């Protein structure tokens, strides 16, 4: 597997984590109550932070040769 293909799959993981974070935030704010809302929100923000770090790494690492 080439480096470019590996970076593509890693960036897909970051994008999926971002979408998961958006869905969990919406779920925690509109559908859940109590401790479930807090757990979903914490999980959502953790996914958003990890996804952001992954995307930032891919973008800042530059092009592959």
Short mmCIF file of N, CA, C and O in Angstrom, two decimals:
data_model
loop_
_atom_site.label_atom_id
_atom_site.label_comp_id
_atom_site.label_asym_id
_atom_site.label_seq_id
_atom_site.Cartn_x
_atom_site.Cartn_y
_atom_site.Cartn_z
N UNK A 1 0.85 -1.17 0.00
CA UNK A 1 0.00 0.00 0.00
C UNK A 1 0.90 1.24 0.00
O UNK A 1 1.79 1.37 0.82
N UNK A 2 0.60 2.13 -0.91
CA UNK A 2 1.42 3.34 -1.02
C UNK A 2 1.06 4.34 0.08
O UNK A 2 0.00 4.24 0.72
N UNK A 3 1.93 5.28 0.28
CA UNK A 3 1.72 6.31 1.30
C UNK A 3 0.50 7.16 0.98
O UNK A 3 -0.27 7.52 1.88
N UNK A 4 0.28 7.44 -0.30
CA UNK A 4 -0.87 8.25 -0.69
C UNK A 4 -2.18 7.54 -0.36
O UNK A 4 -3.13 8.16 0.14
N UNK A 5 -2.25 6.26 -0.63
CA UNK A 5 -3.45 5.49 -0.34
C UNK A 5 -3.68 5.38 1.16
O UNK A 5 -4.83 5.48 1.63
N UNK A 6 -2.63 5.23 1.92
CA UNK A 6 -2.75 5.16 3.37
C UNK A 6 -3.26 6.49 3.93
O UNK A 6 -4.14 6.51 4.80
N UNK A 7 -2.76 7.61 3.41
CA UNK A 7 -3.24 8.91 3.85
C UNK A 7 -4.70 9.13 3.49
O UNK A 7 -5.45 9.76 4.24
N UNK A 8 -5.13 8.57 2.35
CA UNK A 8 -6.52 8.68 1.96
C UNK A 8 -7.42 7.96 2.96
O UNK A 8 -8.43 8.50 3.40
N UNK A 9 -7.06 6.75 3.36
CA UNK A 9 -7.88 5.99 4.31
C UNK A 9 -7.89 6.65 5.68
O UNK A 9 -8.91 6.66 6.37
N UNK A 10 -6.76 7.21 6.09
CA UNK A 10 -6.71 7.92 7.37
C UNK A 10 -7.60 9.15 7.33
O UNK A 10 -8.31 9.45 8.30
N UNK A 11 -7.60 9.87 6.22
CA UNK A 11 -8.46 11.05 6.11
C UNK A 11 -9.93 10.65 6.09
O UNK A 11 -10.78 11.37 6.65
N UNK A 12 -10.28 9.53 5.49
CA UNK A 12 -11.66 9.04 5.55
C UNK A 12 -12.07 8.76 6.99
O UNK A 12 -13.21 9.04 7.38
N UNK A 13 -11.18 8.21 7.78
CA UNK A 13 -11.48 7.96 9.19
C UNK A 13 -11.75 9.28 9.92
O UNK A 13 -12.68 9.36 10.73
N UNK A 14 -10.97 10.30 9.62
CA UNK A 14 -11.21 11.61 10.23
C UNK A 14 -12.54 12.20 9.82
O UNK A 14 -13.26 12.78 10.65
N UNK A 15 -12.91 12.06 8.56
CA UNK A 15 -14.18 12.58 8.07
C UNK A 15 -15.34 11.84 8.72
O UNK A 15 -16.34 12.45 9.13
N UNK A 16 -15.24 10.53 8.83
CA UNK A 16 -16.29 9.74 9.47
C UNK A 16 -16.44 10.13 10.94
O UNK A 16 -17.57 10.24 11.45
N UNK A 17 -15.33 10.36 11.62
CA UNK A 17 -15.41 10.81 13.02
C UNK A 17 -16.10 12.17 13.13
O UNK A 17 -16.86 12.40 14.08
N UNK A 18 -15.86 13.06 12.18
CA UNK A 18 -16.52 14.37 12.21
C UNK A 18 -18.03 14.22 12.01
O UNK A 18 -18.82 14.86 12.71
N UNK A 19 -18.45 13.39 11.05
CA UNK A 19 -19.88 13.16 10.84
C UNK A 19 -20.52 12.51 12.06
O UNK A 19 -21.65 12.85 12.44
N UNK A 20 -19.82 11.56 12.67
CA UNK A 20 -20.32 10.92 13.88
C UNK A 20 -20.47 11.93 15.00
O UNK A 20 -21.45 11.90 15.75
N UNK A 21 -19.54 12.86 15.11
CA UNK A 21 -19.62 13.89 16.14
C UNK A 21 -20.84 14.78 15.93
O UNK A 21 -21.55 15.10 16.89
N UNK A 22 -21.10 15.16 14.70
CA UNK A 22 -22.26 16.01 14.43
C UNK A 22 -23.55 15.27 14.79
O UNK A 22 -24.45 15.84 15.42
N UNK A 23 -23.64 14.01 14.40
CA UNK A 23 -24.83 13.23 14.72
C UNK A 23 -25.02 13.05 16.21
O UNK A 23 -26.15 13.17 16.72
N UNK A 24 -23.96 12.79 16.94
CA UNK A 24 -24.08 12.62 18.39
C UNK A 24 -24.42 13.92 19.10
O UNK A 24 -25.17 13.92 20.09
N UNK A 25 -23.90 15.04 18.62
CA UNK A 25 -24.24 16.32 19.23
C UNK A 25 -25.73 16.63 19.02
O UNK A 25 -26.43 17.04 19.94
N UNK A 26 -26.22 16.40 17.80
CA UNK A 26 -27.64 16.62 17.55
C UNK A 26 -28.50 15.68 18.40
O UNK A 26 -29.53 16.09 18.94
N UNK A 27 -28.08 14.44 18.51
CA UNK A 27 -28.82 13.47 19.32
C UNK A 27 -28.83 13.88 20.79
O UNK A 27 -29.88 13.83 21.45
N UNK A 28 -27.70 14.31 21.30
CA UNK A 28 -27.64 14.67 22.71
C UNK A 28 -28.43 15.93 23.03
O UNK A 28 -28.96 16.07 24.13
N UNK A 29 -28.52 16.84 22.08
CA UNK A 29 -29.23 18.10 22.36
C UNK A 29 -30.74 17.99 22.16
O UNK A 29 -31.50 18.71 22.82
N UNK A 30 -31.19 17.12 21.26
CA UNK A 30 -32.61 17.12 20.91
C UNK A 30 -33.37 15.87 21.36
O UNK A 30 -34.59 15.96 21.52
N UNK A 31 -32.72 14.74 21.53
CA UNK A 31 -33.45 13.51 21.80
C UNK A 31 -33.18 12.91 23.17
O UNK A 31 -34.03 12.22 23.71
N UNK A 32 -32.01 13.14 23.73
CA UNK A 32 -31.64 12.48 24.98
C UNK A 32 -31.79 13.43 26.16
O UNK A 32 -31.74 14.64 26.01
N UNK A 33 -31.97 12.84 27.33
CA UNK A 33 -32.09 13.61 28.57
C UNK A 33 -31.17 13.01 29.63
O UNK A 33 -30.83 11.83 29.59
N UNK A 34 -30.78 13.84 30.59
CA UNK A 34 -30.03 13.36 31.74
C UNK A 34 -28.62 12.94 31.42
O UNK A 34 -27.91 13.57 30.62
N UNK A 35 -28.21 11.85 32.06
CA UNK A 35 -26.84 11.37 31.94
C UNK A 35 -26.53 10.88 30.52
O UNK A 35 -25.39 10.99 30.06
N UNK A 36 -27.54 10.37 29.81
CA UNK A 36 -27.31 9.90 28.44
C UNK A 36 -26.93 11.06 27.52
O UNK A 36 -26.10 10.90 26.62
N UNK A 37 -27.51 12.20 27.76
CA UNK A 37 -27.18 13.39 26.98
C UNK A 37 -25.73 13.81 27.23
O UNK A 37 -25.01 14.16 26.29
N UNK A 38 -25.30 13.76 28.47
CA UNK A 38 -23.94 14.14 28.82
C UNK A 38 -22.94 13.16 28.23
O UNK A 38 -21.90 13.57 27.65
N UNK A 39 -23.23 11.86 28.32
CA UNK A 39 -22.32 10.84 27.78
C UNK A 39 -22.21 10.99 26.26
O UNK A 39 -21.10 10.93 25.70
N UNK A 40 -23.34 11.19 25.59
CA UNK A 40 -23.31 11.36 24.13
C UNK A 40 -22.54 12.62 23.74
O UNK A 40 -21.79 12.62 22.76
N UNK A 41 -22.71 13.70 24.50
CA UNK A 41 -22.01 14.95 24.19
C UNK A 41 -20.50 14.80 24.39
O UNK A 41 -19.71 15.27 23.56
N UNK A 42 -20.10 14.15 25.47
CA UNK A 42 -18.67 13.95 25.71
C UNK A 42 -18.06 13.08 24.62
O UNK A 42 -16.96 13.37 24.11
N UNK A 43 -18.75 12.02 24.24
CA UNK A 43 -18.27 11.15 23.16
C UNK A 43 -18.20 11.93 21.84
O UNK A 43 -17.25 11.78 21.07
N UNK A 44 -19.20 12.78 21.59
CA UNK A 44 -19.21 13.57 20.37
C UNK A 44 -18.04 14.54 20.31
O UNK A 44 -17.37 14.64 19.27
N UNK A 45 -17.79 15.23 21.40
CA UNK A 45 -16.67 16.18 21.39
C UNK A 45 -15.32 15.46 21.32
O UNK A 45 -14.38 15.97 20.70
N UNK A 46 -15.22 14.28 21.90
CA UNK A 46 -13.99 13.50 21.76
C UNK A 46 -13.78 13.09 20.31
O UNK A 46 -12.66 13.18 19.78
N UNK A 47 -14.85 12.65 19.64
CA UNK A 47 -14.75 12.30 18.22
C UNK A 47 -14.36 13.51 17.38
O UNK A 47 -13.57 13.39 16.45
N UNK A 48 -14.92 14.66 17.72
CA UNK A 48 -14.60 15.87 16.97
C UNK A 48 -13.13 16.27 17.13
O UNK A 48 -12.47 16.65 16.16
N UNK A 49 -12.63 16.16 18.34
CA UNK A 49 -11.22 16.52 18.58
C UNK A 49 -10.29 15.56 17.85
O UNK A 49 -9.34 15.98 17.18
N UNK A 50 -10.55 14.26 17.95
CA UNK A 50 -9.70 13.26 17.28
C UNK A 50 -9.79 13.42 15.77
O UNK A 50 -8.77 13.38 15.07
N UNK A 51 -11.01 13.61 15.25
CA UNK A 51 -11.17 13.82 13.81
C UNK A 51 -10.47 15.07 13.34
O UNK A 51 -9.85 15.08 12.27
N UNK A 52 -10.53 16.14 14.12
CA UNK A 52 -9.83 17.37 13.76
C UNK A 52 -8.32 17.21 13.74
O UNK A 52 -7.64 17.74 12.86
N UNK A 53 -7.80 16.47 14.71
CA UNK A 53 -6.36 16.22 14.74
C UNK A 53 -5.93 15.39 13.53
O UNK A 53 -4.90 15.67 12.90
N UNK A 54 -6.74 14.40 13.18
CA UNK A 54 -6.42 13.57 12.01
C UNK A 54 -6.42 14.40 10.74
O UNK A 54 -5.48 14.33 9.93
N UNK A 55 -7.45 15.21 10.55
CA UNK A 55 -7.55 16.04 9.34
C UNK A 55 -6.41 17.06 9.31
O UNK A 55 -5.80 17.28 8.25
N UNK A 56 -6.10 17.67 10.44
CA UNK A 56 -5.00 18.64 10.48
C UNK A 56 -3.67 17.96 10.14
O UNK A 56 -2.85 18.53 9.41
N UNK A 57 -3.45 16.75 10.63
CA UNK A 57 -2.21 16.04 10.32
C UNK A 57 -2.11 15.76 8.82
O UNK A 57 -1.05 15.97 8.21
N UNK A 58 -3.20 15.31 8.23
CA UNK A 58 -3.17 14.98 6.80
C UNK A 58 -2.93 16.24 5.97
O UNK A 58 -2.14 16.22 5.02
N UNK A 59 -3.60 17.33 6.31
CA UNK A 59 -3.45 18.56 5.53
C UNK A 59 -2.06 19.16 5.71
O UNK A 59 -1.42 19.58 4.74
N UNK A 60 -1.57 19.20 6.94
CA UNK A 60 -0.29 19.84 7.20
C UNK A 60 0.92 18.97 6.81
O UNK A 60 2.03 19.49 6.72
N UNK A 61 0.72 17.68 6.61
CA UNK A 61 1.85 16.83 6.22
C UNK A 61 2.26 17.03 4.77
O UNK A 61 3.32 16.57 4.37
N UNK A 62 1.43 17.69 4.00
CA UNK A 62 1.82 18.04 2.64
C UNK A 62 1.57 16.93 1.64
O UNK A 62 1.09 15.85 1.98
N UNK A 63 1.89 17.21 0.38
CA UNK A 63 1.66 16.22 -0.66
C UNK A 63 2.66 15.06 -0.59
O UNK A 63 3.75 15.20 -0.02
N UNK A 64 2.26 13.95 -1.15
CA UNK A 64 3.16 12.80 -1.22
C UNK A 64 3.80 12.76 -2.60
O UNK A 64 3.26 13.25 -3.58
N UNK A 65 4.95 12.17 -2.65
CA UNK A 65 5.66 12.13 -3.93
C UNK A 65 5.43 10.80 -4.64
O UNK A 65 4.94 9.87 -4.13
#
